[in-house]
C-alpha positions as YAML, in Angstrom:
chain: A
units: angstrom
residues:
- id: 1
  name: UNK
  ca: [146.82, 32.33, 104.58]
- id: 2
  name: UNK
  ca: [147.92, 33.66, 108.17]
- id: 3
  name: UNK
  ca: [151.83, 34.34, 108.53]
- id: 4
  name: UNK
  ca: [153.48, 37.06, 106.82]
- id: 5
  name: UNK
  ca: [154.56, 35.72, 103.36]
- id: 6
  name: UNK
  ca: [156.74, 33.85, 101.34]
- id: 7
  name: UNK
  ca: [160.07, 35.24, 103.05]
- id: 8
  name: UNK
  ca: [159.12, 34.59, 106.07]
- id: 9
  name: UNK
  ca: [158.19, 30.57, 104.77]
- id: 10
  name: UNK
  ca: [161.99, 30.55, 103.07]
- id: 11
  name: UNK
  ca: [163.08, 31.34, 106.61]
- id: 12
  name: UNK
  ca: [161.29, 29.20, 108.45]
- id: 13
  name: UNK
  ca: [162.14, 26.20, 106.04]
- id: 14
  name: UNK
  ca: [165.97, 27.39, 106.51]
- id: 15
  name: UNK
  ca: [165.49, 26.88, 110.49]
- id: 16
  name: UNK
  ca: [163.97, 23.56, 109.96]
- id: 17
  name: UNK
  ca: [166.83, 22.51, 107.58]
- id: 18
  name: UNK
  ca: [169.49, 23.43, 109.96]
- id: 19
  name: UNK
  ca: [167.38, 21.94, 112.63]
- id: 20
  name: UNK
  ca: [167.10, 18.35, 110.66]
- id: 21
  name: UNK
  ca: [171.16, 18.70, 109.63]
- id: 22
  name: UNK
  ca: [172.72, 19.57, 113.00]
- id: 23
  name: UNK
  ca: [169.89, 17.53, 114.82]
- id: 24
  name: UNK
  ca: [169.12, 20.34, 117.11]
- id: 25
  name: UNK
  ca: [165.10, 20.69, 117.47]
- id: 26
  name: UNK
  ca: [164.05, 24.26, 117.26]
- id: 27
  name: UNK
  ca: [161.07, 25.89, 119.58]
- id: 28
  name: UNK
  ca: [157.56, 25.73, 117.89]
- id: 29
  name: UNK
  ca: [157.23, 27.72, 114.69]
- id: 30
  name: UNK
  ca: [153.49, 28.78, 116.12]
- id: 31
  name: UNK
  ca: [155.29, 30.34, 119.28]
- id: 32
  name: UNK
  ca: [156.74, 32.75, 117.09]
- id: 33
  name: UNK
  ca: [153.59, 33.56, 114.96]
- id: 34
  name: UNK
  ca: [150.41, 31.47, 117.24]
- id: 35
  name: UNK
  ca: [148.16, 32.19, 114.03]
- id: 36
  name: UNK
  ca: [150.06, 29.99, 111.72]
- id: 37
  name: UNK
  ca: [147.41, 27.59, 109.92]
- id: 38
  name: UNK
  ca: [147.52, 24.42, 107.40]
- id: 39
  name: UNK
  ca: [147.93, 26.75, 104.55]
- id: 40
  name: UNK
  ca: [151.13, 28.36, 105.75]
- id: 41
  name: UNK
  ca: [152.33, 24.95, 107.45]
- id: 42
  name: UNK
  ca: [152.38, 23.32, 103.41]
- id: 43
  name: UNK
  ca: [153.93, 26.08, 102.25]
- id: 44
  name: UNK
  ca: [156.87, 26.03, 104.31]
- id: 45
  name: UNK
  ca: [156.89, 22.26, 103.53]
- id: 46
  name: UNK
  ca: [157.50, 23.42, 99.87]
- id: 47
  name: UNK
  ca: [160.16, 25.31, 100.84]
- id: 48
  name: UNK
  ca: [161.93, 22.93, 102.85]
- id: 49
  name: UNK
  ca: [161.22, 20.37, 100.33]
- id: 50
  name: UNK
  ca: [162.94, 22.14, 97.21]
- id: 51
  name: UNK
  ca: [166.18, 22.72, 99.46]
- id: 52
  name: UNK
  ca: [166.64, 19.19, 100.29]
- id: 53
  name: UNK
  ca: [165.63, 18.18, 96.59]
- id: 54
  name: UNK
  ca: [168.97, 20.70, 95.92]
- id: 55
  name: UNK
  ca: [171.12, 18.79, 97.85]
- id: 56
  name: UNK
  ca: [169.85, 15.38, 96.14]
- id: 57
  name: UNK
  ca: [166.98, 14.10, 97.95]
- id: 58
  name: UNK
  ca: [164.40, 11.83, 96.00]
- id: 59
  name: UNK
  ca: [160.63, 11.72, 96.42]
- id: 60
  name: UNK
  ca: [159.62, 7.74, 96.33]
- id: 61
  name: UNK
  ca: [155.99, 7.97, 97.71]
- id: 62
  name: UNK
  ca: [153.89, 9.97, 100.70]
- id: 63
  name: UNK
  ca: [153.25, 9.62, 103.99]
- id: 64
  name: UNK
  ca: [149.88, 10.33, 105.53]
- id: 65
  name: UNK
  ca: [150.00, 11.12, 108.94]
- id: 66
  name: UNK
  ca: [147.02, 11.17, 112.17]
- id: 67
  name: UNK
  ca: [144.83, 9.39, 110.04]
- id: 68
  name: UNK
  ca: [144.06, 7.48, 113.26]
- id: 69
  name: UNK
  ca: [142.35, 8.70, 116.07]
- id: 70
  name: UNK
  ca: [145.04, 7.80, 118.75]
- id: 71
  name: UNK
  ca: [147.31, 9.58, 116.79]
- id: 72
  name: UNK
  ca: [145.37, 12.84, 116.88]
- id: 73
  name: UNK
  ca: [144.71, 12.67, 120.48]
- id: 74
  name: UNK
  ca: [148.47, 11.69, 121.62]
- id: 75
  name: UNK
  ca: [149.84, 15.04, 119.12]
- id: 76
  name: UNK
  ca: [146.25, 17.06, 119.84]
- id: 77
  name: UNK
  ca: [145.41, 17.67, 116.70]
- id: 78
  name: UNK
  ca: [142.36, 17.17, 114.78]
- id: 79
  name: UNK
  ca: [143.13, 16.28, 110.88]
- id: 80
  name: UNK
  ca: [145.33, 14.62, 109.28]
- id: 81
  name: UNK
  ca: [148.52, 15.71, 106.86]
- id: 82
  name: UNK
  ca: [151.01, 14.42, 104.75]
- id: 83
  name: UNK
  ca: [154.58, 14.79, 103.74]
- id: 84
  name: UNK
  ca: [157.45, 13.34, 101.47]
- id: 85
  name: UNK
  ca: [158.94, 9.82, 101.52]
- id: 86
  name: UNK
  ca: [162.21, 10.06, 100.19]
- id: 87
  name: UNK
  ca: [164.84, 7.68, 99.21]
- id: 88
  name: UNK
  ca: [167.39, 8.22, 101.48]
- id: 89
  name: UNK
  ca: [164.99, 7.26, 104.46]
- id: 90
  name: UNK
  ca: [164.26, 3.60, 103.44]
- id: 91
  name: UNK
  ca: [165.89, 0.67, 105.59]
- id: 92
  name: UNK
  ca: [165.64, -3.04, 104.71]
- id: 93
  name: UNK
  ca: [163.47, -5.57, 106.78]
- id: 94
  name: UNK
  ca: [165.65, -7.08, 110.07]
- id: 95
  name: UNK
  ca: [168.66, -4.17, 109.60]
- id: 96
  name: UNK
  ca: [169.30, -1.32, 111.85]
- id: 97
  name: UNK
  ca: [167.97, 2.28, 111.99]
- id: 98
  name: UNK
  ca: [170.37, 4.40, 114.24]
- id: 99
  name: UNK
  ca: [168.55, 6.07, 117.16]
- id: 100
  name: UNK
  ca: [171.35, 8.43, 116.96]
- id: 101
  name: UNK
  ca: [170.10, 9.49, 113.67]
- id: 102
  name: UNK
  ca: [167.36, 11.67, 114.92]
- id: 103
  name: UNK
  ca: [166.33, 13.93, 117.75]
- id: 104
  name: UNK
  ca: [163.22, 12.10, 119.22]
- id: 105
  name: UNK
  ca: [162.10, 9.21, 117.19]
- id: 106
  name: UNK
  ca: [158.97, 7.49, 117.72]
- id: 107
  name: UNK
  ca: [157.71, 4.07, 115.69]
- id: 108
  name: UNK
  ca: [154.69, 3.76, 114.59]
- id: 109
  name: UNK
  ca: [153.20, 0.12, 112.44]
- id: 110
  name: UNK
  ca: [151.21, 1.13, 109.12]
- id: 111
  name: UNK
  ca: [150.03, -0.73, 106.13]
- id: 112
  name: UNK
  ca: [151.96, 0.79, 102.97]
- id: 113
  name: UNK
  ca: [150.88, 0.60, 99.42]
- id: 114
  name: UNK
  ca: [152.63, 0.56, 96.39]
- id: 115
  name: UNK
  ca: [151.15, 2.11, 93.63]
- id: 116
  name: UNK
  ca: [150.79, 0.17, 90.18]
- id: 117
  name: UNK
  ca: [149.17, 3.40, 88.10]
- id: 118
  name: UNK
  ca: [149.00, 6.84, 88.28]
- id: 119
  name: UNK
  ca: [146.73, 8.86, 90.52]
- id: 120
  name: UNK
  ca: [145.89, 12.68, 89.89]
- id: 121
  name: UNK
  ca: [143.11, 14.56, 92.19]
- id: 122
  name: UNK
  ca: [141.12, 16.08, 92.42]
- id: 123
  name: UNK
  ca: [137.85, 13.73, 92.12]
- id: 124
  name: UNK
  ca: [139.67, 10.37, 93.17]
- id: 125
  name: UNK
  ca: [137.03, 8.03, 93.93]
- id: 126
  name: UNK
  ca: [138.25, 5.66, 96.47]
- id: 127
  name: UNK
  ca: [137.32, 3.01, 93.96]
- id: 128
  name: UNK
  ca: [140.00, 4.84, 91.77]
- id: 129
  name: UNK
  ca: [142.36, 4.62, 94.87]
- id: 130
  name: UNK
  ca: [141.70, 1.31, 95.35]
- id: 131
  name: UNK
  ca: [142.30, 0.07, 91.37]
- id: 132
  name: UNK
  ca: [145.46, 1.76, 91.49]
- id: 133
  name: UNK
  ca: [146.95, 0.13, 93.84]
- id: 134
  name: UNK
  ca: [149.83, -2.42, 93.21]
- id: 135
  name: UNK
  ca: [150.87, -4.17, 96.01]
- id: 136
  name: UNK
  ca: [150.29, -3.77, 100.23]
- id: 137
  name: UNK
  ca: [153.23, -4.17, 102.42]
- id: 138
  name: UNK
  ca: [154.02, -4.40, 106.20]
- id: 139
  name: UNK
  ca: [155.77, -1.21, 107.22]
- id: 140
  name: UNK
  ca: [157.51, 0.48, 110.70]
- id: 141
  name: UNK
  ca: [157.64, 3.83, 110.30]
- id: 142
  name: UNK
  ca: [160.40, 6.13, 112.34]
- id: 143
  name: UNK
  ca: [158.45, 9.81, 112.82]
- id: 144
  name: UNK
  ca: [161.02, 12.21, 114.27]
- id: 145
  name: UNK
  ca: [160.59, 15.97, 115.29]
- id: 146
  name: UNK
  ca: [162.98, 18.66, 114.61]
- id: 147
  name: UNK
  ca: [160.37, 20.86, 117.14]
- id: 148
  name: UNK
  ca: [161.65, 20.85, 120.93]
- id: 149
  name: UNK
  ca: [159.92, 17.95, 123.00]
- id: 150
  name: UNK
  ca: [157.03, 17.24, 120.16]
- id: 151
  name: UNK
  ca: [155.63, 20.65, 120.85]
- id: 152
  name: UNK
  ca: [153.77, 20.47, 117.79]
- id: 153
  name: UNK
  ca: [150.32, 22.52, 116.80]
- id: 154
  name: UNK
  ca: [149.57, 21.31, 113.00]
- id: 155
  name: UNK
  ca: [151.06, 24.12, 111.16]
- id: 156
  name: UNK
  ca: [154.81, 22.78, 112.77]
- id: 157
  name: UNK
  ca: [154.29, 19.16, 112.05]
- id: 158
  name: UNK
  ca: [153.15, 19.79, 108.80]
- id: 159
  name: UNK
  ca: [155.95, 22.22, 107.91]
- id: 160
  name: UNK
  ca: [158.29, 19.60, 109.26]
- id: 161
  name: UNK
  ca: [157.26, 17.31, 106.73]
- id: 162
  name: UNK
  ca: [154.66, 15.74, 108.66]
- id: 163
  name: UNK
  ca: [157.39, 14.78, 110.93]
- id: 164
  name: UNK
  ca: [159.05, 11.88, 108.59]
- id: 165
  name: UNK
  ca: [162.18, 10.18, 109.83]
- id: 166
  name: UNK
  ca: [162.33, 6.82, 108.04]
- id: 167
  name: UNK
  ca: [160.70, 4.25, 106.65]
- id: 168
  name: UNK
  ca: [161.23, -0.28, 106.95]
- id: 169
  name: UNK
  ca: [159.06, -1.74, 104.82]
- id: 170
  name: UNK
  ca: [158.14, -5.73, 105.55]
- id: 171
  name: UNK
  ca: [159.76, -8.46, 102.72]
- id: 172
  name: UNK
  ca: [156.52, -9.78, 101.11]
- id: 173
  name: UNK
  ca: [154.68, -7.43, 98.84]
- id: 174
  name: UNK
  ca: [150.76, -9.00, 98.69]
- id: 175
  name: UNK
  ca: [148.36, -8.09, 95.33]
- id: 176
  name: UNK
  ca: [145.58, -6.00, 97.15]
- id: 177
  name: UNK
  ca: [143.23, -8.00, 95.19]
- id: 178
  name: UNK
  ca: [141.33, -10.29, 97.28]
- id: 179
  name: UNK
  ca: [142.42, -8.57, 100.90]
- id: 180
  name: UNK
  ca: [140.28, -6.53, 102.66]
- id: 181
  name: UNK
  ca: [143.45, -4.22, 104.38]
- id: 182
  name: UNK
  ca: [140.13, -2.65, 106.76]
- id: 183
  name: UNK
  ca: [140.35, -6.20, 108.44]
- id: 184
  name: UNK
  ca: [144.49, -6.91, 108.20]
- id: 185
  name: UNK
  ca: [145.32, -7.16, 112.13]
- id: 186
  name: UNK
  ca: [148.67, -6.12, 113.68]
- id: 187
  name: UNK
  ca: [150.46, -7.46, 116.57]
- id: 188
  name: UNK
  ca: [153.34, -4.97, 117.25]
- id: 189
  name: UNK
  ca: [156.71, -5.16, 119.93]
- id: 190
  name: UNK
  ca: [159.31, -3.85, 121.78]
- id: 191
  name: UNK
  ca: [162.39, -6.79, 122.60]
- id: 192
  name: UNK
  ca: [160.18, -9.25, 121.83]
- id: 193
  name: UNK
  ca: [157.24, -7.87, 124.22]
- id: 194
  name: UNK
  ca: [153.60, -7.15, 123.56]
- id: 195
  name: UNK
  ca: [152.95, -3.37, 123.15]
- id: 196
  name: UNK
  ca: [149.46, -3.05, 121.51]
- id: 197
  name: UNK
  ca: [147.76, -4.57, 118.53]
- id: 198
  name: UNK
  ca: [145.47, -2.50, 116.08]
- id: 199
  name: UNK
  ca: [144.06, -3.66, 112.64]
- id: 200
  name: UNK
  ca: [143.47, -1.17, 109.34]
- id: 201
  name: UNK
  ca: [140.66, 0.17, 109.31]
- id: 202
  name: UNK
  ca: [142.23, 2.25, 112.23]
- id: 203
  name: UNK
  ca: [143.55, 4.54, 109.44]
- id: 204
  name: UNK
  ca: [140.35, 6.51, 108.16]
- id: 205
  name: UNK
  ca: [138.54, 3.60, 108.43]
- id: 206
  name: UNK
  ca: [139.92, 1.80, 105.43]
- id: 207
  name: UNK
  ca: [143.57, 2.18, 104.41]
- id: 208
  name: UNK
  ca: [142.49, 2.80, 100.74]
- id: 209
  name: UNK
  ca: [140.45, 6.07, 101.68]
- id: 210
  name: UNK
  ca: [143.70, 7.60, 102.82]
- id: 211
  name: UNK
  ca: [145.43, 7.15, 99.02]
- id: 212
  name: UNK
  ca: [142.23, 8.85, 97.62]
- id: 213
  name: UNK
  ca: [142.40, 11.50, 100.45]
- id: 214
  name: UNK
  ca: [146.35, 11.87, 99.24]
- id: 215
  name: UNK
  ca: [145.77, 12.25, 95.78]
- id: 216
  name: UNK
  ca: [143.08, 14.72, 96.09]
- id: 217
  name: UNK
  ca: [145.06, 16.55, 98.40]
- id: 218
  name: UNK
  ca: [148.32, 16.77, 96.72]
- id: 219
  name: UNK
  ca: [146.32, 17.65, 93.97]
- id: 220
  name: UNK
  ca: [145.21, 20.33, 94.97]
- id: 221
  name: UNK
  ca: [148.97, 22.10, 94.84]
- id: 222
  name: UNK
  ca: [148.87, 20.14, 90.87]
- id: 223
  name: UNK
  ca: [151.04, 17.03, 92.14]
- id: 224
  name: UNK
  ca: [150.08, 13.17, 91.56]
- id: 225
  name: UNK
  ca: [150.72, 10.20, 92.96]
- id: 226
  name: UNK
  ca: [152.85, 8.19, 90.29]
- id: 227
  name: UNK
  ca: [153.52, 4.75, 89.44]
- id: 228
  name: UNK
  ca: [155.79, 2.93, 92.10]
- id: 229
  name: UNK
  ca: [154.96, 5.54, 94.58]
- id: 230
  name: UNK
  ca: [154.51, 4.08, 98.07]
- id: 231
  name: UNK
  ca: [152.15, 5.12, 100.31]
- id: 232
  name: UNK
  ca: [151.76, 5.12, 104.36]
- id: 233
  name: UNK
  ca: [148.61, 5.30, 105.30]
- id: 234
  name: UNK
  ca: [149.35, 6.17, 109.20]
- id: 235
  name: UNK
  ca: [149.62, 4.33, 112.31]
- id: 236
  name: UNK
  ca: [147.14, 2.02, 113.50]
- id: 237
  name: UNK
  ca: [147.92, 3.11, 117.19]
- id: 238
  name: UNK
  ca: [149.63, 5.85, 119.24]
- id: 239
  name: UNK
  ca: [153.93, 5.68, 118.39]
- id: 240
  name: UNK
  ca: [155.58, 4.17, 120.86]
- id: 241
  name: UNK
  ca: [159.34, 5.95, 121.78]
- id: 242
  name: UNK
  ca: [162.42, 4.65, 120.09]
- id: 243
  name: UNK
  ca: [165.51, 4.20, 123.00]
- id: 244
  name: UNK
  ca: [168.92, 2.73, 121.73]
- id: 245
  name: UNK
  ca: [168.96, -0.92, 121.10]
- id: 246
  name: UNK
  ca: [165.48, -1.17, 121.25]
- id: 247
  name: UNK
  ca: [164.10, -3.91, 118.41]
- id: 248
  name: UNK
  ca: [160.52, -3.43, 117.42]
- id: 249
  name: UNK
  ca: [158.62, -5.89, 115.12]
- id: 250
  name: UNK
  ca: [155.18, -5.35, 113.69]
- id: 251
  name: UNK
  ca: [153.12, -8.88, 112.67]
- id: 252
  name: UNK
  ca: [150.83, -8.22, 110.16]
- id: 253
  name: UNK
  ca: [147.54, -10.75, 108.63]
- id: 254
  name: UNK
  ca: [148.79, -11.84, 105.37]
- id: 255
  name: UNK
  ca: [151.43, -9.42, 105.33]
- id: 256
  name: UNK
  ca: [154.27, -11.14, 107.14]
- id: 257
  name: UNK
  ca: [156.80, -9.87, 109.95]
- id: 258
  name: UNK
  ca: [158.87, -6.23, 109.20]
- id: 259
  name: UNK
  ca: [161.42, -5.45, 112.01]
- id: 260
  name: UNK
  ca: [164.13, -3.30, 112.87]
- id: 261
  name: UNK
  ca: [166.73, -2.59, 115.35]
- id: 262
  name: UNK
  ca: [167.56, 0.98, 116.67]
...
């Protein structure tokens, strides 16, 4: 691990924290120390995660993030990473999610699962992933940097908690059970205009592969996936900018409709 040690993570998760409360992005953690890596980049999520849990915040699933290749190219990175879903970031289907509730929001359309069993890596199978699995959902997600103009290497966006802002998920929850989410295609726009379509196996190739990459992951630091968890399994095309009074909808295959207005 690169940086200089646990200190220097606390402090670093403090900048971010004031950066996500006053909503004032902060320059690059990596332009202060360029040798920064994944390993430092989750630790300094821990951090940052334990002082929101203080102040009340509730882990409800995970988000996997540039699981697609768009995604890597548009941030110029090459693997994915994860982060918290918490409570306090889930909207409801058709309602509104304040632009002026983050810095620089982006929107991205995923495919979310809902987890009917628990999942603990590592060795998850993808046939594991895949018998776990409850329910698949429609889903808009908000990402949202608390790093000046998206200057992100990996080590920021992954200390930033993979960059989550919030989280709409669609009204009709499907068994996975007889659908294929690789061949689930999306139709997604801005004011009721065409911005780009994409289909699921965009993320990893099939959806499924990115719970199993999860719980091996986050298993690796001794956490599981857990019943009722939900799961976004990354954008199946490059986010699109969020500007006030903007209203995006995503149309899913089998799925239905999940919208929002900002």
């Amino acid at each position: 691990m690169s940086g200089r040690g646990s200190r220097d993570h606390r402090e670093r998760a403090q900048a971010l924290y004031k950066a996500r409360a006053t909503r004032t992005p902060i320059a690059p953690l990596t332009d202060d120390d360029p040798s920064l890596g994944l390993a430092d980049g989750y630790a300094i999520q821990r951090e940052l995660v334990a002082m929101l849990a203080d102040d009340g915040e509730r882990i409800v699933g995970y988000k996997a993030g540039l699981t697609s290749e768009p995604m890597r190219r548009q941030f110029g990175v090459d693997t994915p990473d994860y982060g918290p879903v918490f409570a306090s970031t889930l909207y409801r289907d058709g309602g509104r999610v304040p632009r002026e509730d983050f810095i620089a929001p982006k929107v991205e359309a995923e495919i979310v699962f809902r987890l009917g069993s628990r999942l603990a890596g590592p060795g998850v199978t993808v046939e594991a992933a895949r018998a776990a699995v409850a329910d698949v959902m429609a889903g808009l997600e908000v990402v949202d940097s608390r790093i000046e103009d998206w200057r992100i290497r990996l080590a920021d966006t992954v200390a930033d908690l993979a960059s989550n802002g919030a989280v709409v998920l669609g009204g009709r929850a499907v068994p996975l059970r007889g659908v294929d989410p690789r061949l689930i295609g999306m139709v997604f726009s801005r004011n009721g205009e065409l911005v780009v379509t994409g289909a699921g196996a965009a993320a990893f190739g099939d959806p499924v592969e990115v719970v199993a990459w999860l719980a091996n992951t986050l298993g690796a630091h001794g956490v599981a996936l857990e019943p009722g968890h939900l799961i976004m399994t990354g954008a199946l095309h490059a986010a699109v900018t969020v500007e006030h009074g903007d209203t995006f909808t995503a149309e899913f295959d089998h799925l239905g409709s999940v919208t929002f207005q900002a």
